[in-house]
XYZ file of N, CA, C and O in Angstrom:
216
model
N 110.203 73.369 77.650
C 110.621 73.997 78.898
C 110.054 73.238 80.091
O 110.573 72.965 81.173
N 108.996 73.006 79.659
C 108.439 72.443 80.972
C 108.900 70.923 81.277
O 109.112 70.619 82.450
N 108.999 70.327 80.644
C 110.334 68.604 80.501
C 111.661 69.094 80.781
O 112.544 68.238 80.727
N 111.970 70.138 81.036
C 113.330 70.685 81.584
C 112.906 70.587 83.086
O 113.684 69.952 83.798
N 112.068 70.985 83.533
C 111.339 71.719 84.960
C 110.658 69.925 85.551
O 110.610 69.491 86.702
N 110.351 69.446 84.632
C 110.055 68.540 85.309
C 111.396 66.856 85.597
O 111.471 65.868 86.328
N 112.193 67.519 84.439
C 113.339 66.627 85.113
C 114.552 67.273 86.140
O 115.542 66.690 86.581
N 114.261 68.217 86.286
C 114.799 69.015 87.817
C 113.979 68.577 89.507
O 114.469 68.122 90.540
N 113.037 68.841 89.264
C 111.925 68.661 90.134
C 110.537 68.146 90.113
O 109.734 68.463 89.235
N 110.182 67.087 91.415
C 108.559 66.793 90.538
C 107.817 68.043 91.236
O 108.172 68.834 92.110
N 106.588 67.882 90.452
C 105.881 68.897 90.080
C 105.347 69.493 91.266
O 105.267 70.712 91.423
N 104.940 68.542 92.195
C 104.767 68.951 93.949
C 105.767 69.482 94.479
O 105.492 70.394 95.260
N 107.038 69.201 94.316
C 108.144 70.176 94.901
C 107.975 71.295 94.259
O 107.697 72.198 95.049
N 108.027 71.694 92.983
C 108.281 72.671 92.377
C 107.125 73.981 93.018
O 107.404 75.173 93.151
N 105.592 73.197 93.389
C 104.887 74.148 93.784
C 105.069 74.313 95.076
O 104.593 75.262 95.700
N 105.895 73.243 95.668
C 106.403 73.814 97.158
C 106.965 74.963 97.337
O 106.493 75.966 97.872
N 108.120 74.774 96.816
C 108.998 75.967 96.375
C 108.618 77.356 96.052
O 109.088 78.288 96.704
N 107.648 77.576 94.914
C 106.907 78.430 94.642
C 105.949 78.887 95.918
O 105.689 80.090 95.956
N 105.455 78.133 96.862
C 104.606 78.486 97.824
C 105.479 79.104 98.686
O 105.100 80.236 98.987
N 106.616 78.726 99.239
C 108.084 79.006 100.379
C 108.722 80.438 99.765
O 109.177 81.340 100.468
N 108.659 80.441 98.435
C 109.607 81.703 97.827
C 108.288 82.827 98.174
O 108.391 83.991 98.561
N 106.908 81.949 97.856
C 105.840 83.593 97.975
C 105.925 83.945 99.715
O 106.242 85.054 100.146
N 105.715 83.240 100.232
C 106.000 83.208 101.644
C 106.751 84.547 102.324
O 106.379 85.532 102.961
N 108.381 83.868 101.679
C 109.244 84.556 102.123
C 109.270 85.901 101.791
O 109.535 86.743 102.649
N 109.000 86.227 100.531
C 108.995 87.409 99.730
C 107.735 88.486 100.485
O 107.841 89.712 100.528
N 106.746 87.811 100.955
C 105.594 88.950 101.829
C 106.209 88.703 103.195
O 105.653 89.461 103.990
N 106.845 88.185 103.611
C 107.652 88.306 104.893
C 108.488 89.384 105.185
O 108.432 90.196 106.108
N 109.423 89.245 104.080
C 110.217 90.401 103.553
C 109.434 91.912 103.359
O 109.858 93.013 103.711
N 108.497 91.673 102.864
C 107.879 93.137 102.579
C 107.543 93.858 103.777
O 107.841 95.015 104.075
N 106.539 92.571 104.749
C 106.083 92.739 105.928
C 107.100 93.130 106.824
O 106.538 93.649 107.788
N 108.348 93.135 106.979
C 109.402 93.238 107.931
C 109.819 95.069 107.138
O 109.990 96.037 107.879
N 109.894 95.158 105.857
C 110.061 96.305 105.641
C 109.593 97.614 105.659
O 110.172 98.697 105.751
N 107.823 97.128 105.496
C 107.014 97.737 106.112
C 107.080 98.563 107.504
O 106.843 99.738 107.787
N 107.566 97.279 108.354
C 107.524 97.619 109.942
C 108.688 98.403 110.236
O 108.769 99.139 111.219
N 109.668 98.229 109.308
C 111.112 99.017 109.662
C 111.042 100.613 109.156
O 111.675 101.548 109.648
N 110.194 100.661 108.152
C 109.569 101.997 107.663
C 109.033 103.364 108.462
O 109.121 104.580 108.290
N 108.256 102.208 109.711
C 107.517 102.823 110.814
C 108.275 103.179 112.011
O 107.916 103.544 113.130
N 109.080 103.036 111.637
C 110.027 103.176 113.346
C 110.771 104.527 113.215
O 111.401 104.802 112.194
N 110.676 105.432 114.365
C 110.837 106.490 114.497
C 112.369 106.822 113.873
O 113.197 105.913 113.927
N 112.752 108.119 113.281
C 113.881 108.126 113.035
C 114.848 109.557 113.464
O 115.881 110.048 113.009
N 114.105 109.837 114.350
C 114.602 111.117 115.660
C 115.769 110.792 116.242
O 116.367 109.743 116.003
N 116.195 111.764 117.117
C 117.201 111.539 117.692
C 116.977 110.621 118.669
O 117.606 109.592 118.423
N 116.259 110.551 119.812
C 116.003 109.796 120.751
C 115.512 108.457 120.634
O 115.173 107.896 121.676
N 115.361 107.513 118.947
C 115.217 106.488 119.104
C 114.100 105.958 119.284
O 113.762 105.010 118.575
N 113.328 106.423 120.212
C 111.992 106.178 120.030
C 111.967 106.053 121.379
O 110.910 105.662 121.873
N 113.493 106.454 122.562
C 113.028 105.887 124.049
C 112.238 107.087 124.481
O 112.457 108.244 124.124
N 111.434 106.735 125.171
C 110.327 107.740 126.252
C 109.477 108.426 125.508
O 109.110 107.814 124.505
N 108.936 109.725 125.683
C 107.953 110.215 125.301
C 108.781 111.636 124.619
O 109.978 111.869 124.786
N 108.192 112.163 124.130
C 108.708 113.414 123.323
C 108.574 114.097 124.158
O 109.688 114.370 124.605
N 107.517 114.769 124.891
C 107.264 115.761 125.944
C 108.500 115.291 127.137
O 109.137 116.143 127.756
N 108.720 113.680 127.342
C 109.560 114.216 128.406
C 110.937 114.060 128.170
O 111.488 113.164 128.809
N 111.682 114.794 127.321
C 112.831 114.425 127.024
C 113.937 114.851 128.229
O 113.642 115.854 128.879
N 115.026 114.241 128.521
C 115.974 114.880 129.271
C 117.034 115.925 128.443
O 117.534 115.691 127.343
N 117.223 117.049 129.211
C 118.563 117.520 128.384
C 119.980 117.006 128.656
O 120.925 117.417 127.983
């Protein structure tokens, strides 16, 4: 398997890759995280709760 992996890619790319995919993947989490946190009321999150308009 690994003479498969290494006639695809040399071995420094391959851990590039592996470094760029972990990257992206806690990026991803991190962005989902933050989207988790965002208010999901009617008003969106503009102004303050106490001062809402009717």
């Amino acid at each position: 398997m690994a003479d498969v992996a290494t006639r695809i890619a040399d071995p420094d790319d391959l851990r590039f890759l592996v470094m760029l995919a972990a990257v992206l993947i806690v990026g991803v989490l991190a962005v989902a995280a933050g989207v988790q946190m965002l208010p999901r009321d009617g008003d969106a999150g503009f102004g303050f709760r106490w001062a809402r308009r009717p």
